[in-house]
mmCIF file of C-alpha atoms in Angstrom:
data_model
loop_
_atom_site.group_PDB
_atom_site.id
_atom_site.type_symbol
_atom_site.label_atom_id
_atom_site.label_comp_id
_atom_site.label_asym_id
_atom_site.label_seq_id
_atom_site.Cartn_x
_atom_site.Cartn_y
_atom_site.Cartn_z
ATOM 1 C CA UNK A 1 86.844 202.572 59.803
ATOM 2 C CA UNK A 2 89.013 199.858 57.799
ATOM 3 C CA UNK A 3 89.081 196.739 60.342
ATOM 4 C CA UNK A 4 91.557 195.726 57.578
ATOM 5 C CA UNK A 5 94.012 198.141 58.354
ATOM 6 C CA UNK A 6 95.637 195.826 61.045
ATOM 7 C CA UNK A 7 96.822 193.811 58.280
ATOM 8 C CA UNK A 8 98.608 196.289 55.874
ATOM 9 C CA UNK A 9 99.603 198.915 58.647
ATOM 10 C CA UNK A 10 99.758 198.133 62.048
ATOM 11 C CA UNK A 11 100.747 201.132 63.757
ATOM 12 C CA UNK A 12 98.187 203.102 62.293
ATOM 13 C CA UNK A 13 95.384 200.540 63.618
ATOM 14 C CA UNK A 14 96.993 200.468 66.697
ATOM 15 C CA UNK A 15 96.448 204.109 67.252
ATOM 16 C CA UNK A 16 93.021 204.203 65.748
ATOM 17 C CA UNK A 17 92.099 201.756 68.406
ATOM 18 C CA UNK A 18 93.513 203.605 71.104
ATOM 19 C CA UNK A 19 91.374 206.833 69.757
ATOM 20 C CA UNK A 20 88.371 204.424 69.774
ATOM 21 C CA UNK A 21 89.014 203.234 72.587
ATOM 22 C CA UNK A 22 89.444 206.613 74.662
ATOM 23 C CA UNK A 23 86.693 208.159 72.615
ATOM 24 C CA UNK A 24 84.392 205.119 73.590
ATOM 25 C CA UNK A 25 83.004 204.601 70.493
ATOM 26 C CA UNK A 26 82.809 200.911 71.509
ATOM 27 C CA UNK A 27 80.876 200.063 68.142
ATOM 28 C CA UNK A 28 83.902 200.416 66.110
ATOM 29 C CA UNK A 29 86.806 198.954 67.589
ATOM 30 C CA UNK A 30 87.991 195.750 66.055
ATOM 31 C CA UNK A 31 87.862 193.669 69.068
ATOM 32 C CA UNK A 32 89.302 190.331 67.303
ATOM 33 C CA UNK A 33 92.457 191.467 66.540
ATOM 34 C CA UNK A 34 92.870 193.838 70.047
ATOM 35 C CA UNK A 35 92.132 190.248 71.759
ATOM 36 C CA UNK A 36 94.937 188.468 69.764
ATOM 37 C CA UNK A 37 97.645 191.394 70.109
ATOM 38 C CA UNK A 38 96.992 190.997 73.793
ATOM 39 C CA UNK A 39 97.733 187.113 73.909
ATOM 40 C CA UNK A 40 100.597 188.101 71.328
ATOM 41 C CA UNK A 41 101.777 190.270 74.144
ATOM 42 C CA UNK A 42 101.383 187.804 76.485
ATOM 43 C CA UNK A 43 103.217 185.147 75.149
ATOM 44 C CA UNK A 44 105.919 187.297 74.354
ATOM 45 C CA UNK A 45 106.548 188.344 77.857
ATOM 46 C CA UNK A 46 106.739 184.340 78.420
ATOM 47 C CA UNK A 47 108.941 183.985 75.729
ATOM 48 C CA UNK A 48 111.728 186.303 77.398
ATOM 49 C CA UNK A 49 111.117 184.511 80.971
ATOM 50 C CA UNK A 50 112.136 181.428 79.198
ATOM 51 C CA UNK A 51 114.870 182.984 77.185
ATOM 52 C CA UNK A 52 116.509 184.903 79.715
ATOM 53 C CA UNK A 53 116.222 181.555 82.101
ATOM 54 C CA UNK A 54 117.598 179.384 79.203
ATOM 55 C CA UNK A 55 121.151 181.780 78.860
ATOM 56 C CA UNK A 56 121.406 181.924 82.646
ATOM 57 C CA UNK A 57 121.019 178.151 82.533
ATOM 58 C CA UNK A 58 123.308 177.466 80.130
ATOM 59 C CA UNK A 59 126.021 179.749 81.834
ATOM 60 C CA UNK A 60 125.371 178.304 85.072
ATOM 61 C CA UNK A 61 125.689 174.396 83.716
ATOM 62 C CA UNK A 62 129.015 176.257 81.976
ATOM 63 C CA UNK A 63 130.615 177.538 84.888
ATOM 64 C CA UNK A 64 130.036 174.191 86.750
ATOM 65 C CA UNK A 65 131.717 171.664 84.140
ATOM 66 C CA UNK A 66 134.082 174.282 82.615
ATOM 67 C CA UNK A 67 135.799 175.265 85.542
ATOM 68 C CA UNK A 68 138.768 176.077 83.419
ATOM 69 C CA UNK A 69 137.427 178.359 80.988
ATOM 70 C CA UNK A 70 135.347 180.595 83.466
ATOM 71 C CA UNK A 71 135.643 183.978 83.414
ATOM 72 C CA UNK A 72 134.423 187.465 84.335
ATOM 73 C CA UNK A 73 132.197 187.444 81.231
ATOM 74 C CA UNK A 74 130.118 184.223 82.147
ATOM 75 C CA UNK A 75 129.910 185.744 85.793
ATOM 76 C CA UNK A 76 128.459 188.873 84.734
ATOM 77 C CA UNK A 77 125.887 187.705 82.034
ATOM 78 C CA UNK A 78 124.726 185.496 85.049
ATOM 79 C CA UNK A 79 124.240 188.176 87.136
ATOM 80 C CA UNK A 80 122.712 190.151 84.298
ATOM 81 C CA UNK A 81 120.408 187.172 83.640
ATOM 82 C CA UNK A 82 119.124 186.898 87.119
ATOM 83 C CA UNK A 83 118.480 190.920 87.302
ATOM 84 C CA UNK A 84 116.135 190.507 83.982
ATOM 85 C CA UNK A 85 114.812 187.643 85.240
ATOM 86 C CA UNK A 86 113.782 189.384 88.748
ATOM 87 C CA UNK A 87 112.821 192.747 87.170
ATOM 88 C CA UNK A 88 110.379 190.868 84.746
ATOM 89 C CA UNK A 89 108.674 188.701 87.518
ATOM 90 C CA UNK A 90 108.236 191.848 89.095
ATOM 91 C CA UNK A 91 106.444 193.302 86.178
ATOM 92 C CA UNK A 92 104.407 189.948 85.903
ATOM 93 C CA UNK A 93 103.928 188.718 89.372
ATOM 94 C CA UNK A 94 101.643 185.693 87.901
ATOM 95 C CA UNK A 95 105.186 184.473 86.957
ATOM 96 C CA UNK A 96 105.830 183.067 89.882
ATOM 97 C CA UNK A 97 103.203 180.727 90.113
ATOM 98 C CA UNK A 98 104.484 179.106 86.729
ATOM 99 C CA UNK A 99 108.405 179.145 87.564
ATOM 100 C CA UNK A 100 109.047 175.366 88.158
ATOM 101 C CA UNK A 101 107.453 174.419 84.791
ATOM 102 C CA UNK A 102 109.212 176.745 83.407
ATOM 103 C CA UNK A 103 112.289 175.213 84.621
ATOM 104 C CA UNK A 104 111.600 171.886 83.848
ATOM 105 C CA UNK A 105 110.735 173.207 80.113
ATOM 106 C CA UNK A 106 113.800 175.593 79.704
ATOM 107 C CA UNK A 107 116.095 173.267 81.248
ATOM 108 C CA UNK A 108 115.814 170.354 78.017
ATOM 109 C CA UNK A 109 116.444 173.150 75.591
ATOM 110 C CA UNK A 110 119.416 174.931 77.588
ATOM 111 C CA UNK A 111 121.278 171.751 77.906
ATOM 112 C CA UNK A 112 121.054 171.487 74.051
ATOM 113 C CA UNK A 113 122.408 174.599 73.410
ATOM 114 C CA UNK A 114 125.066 174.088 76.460
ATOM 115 C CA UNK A 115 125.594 170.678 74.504
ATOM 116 C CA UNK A 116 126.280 173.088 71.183
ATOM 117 C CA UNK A 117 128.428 175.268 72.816
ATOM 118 C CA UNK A 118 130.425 173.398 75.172
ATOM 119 C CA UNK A 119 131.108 170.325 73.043
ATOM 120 C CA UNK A 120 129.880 168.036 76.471
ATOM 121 C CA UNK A 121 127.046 165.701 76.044
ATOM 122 C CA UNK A 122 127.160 164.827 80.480
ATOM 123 C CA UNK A 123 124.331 167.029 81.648
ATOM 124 C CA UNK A 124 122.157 165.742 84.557
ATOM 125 C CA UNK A 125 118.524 164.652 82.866
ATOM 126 C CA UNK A 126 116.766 167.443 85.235
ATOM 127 C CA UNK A 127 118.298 171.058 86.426
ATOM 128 C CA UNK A 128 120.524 170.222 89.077
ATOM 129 C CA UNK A 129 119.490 173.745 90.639
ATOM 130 C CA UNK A 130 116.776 174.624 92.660
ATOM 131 C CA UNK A 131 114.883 178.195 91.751
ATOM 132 C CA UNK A 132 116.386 179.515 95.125
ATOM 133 C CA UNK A 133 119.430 178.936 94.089
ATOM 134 C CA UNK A 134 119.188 179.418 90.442
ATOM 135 C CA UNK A 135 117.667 183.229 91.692
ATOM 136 C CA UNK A 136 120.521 183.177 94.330
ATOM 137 C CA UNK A 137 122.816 186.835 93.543
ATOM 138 C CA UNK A 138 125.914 185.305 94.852
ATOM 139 C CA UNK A 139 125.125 181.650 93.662
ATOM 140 C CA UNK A 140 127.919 179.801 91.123
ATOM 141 C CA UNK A 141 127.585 176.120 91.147
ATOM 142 C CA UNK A 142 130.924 173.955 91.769
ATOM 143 C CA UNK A 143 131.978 171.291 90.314
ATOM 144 C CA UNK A 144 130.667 168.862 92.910
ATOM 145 C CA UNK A 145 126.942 170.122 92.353
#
């Protein structure tokens, strides 16, 4: 076995490892790199928790100080953001647990990019949104939030 095949073909060392592993021939699997692909896969589920909760963030701080400019568009990617969001805690339960940092992290960089997009530079230092309501279906903030 070439433990350097990882580097120069991935697919082809990830199904060798798979064989390896279901055959059980323990001796020749190349445990380093199985044990960084899983963090790799790890952090990249965290990644799109983030992501998904920075565009619903972003739409949600829209819809509040753009009243005039909402539309059917910003409602529905919020509503499509919130059904990601739920079907991926679902998938990784131990989400949960981590949502309010999350939050606090995802809510610097989405007024940034809300800041980019919207022209405004008047967002509230910390999410003006709990998680219930951010994960609220038939939540929209007002203007008076």
């Amino acid at each position: 076995m070439n433990l350097n095949t990882h580097d120069y073909d991935f697919y082809a060392w990830t199904q060798e490892q798979v064989h390896l592993l279901r055959t059980g021939q323990v001796n020749q699997i190349d445990f380093d790199h199985i044990a960084d692909e899983i963090e790799d896969m790890g952090r990249s589920e965290k990644w799109e928790l983030e992501s998904r909760l920075e565009v619903l963030l972003i739409h949600l701080l829209k819809w509040q100080l753009q009243p005039n400019l909402r539309s059917r568009t910003w409602q529905l990617t919020i509503k499509e953001q919130r059904l990601r969001l739920e079907k991926l805690i679902a998938e990784n339960p131990s989400f949960k647990s981590c949502l309010t940092d999350f939050l606090a992290k995802t809510y610097q960089i989405a007024t940034i990019s809300a800041e980019r997009e919207t022209g405004l530079s008047s967002f509230p230092e910390t999410c003006p949104y709990s998680l219930t309501e951010i994960f609220a279906p038939d939540f929209l903030p007002s203007e008076d939030s």
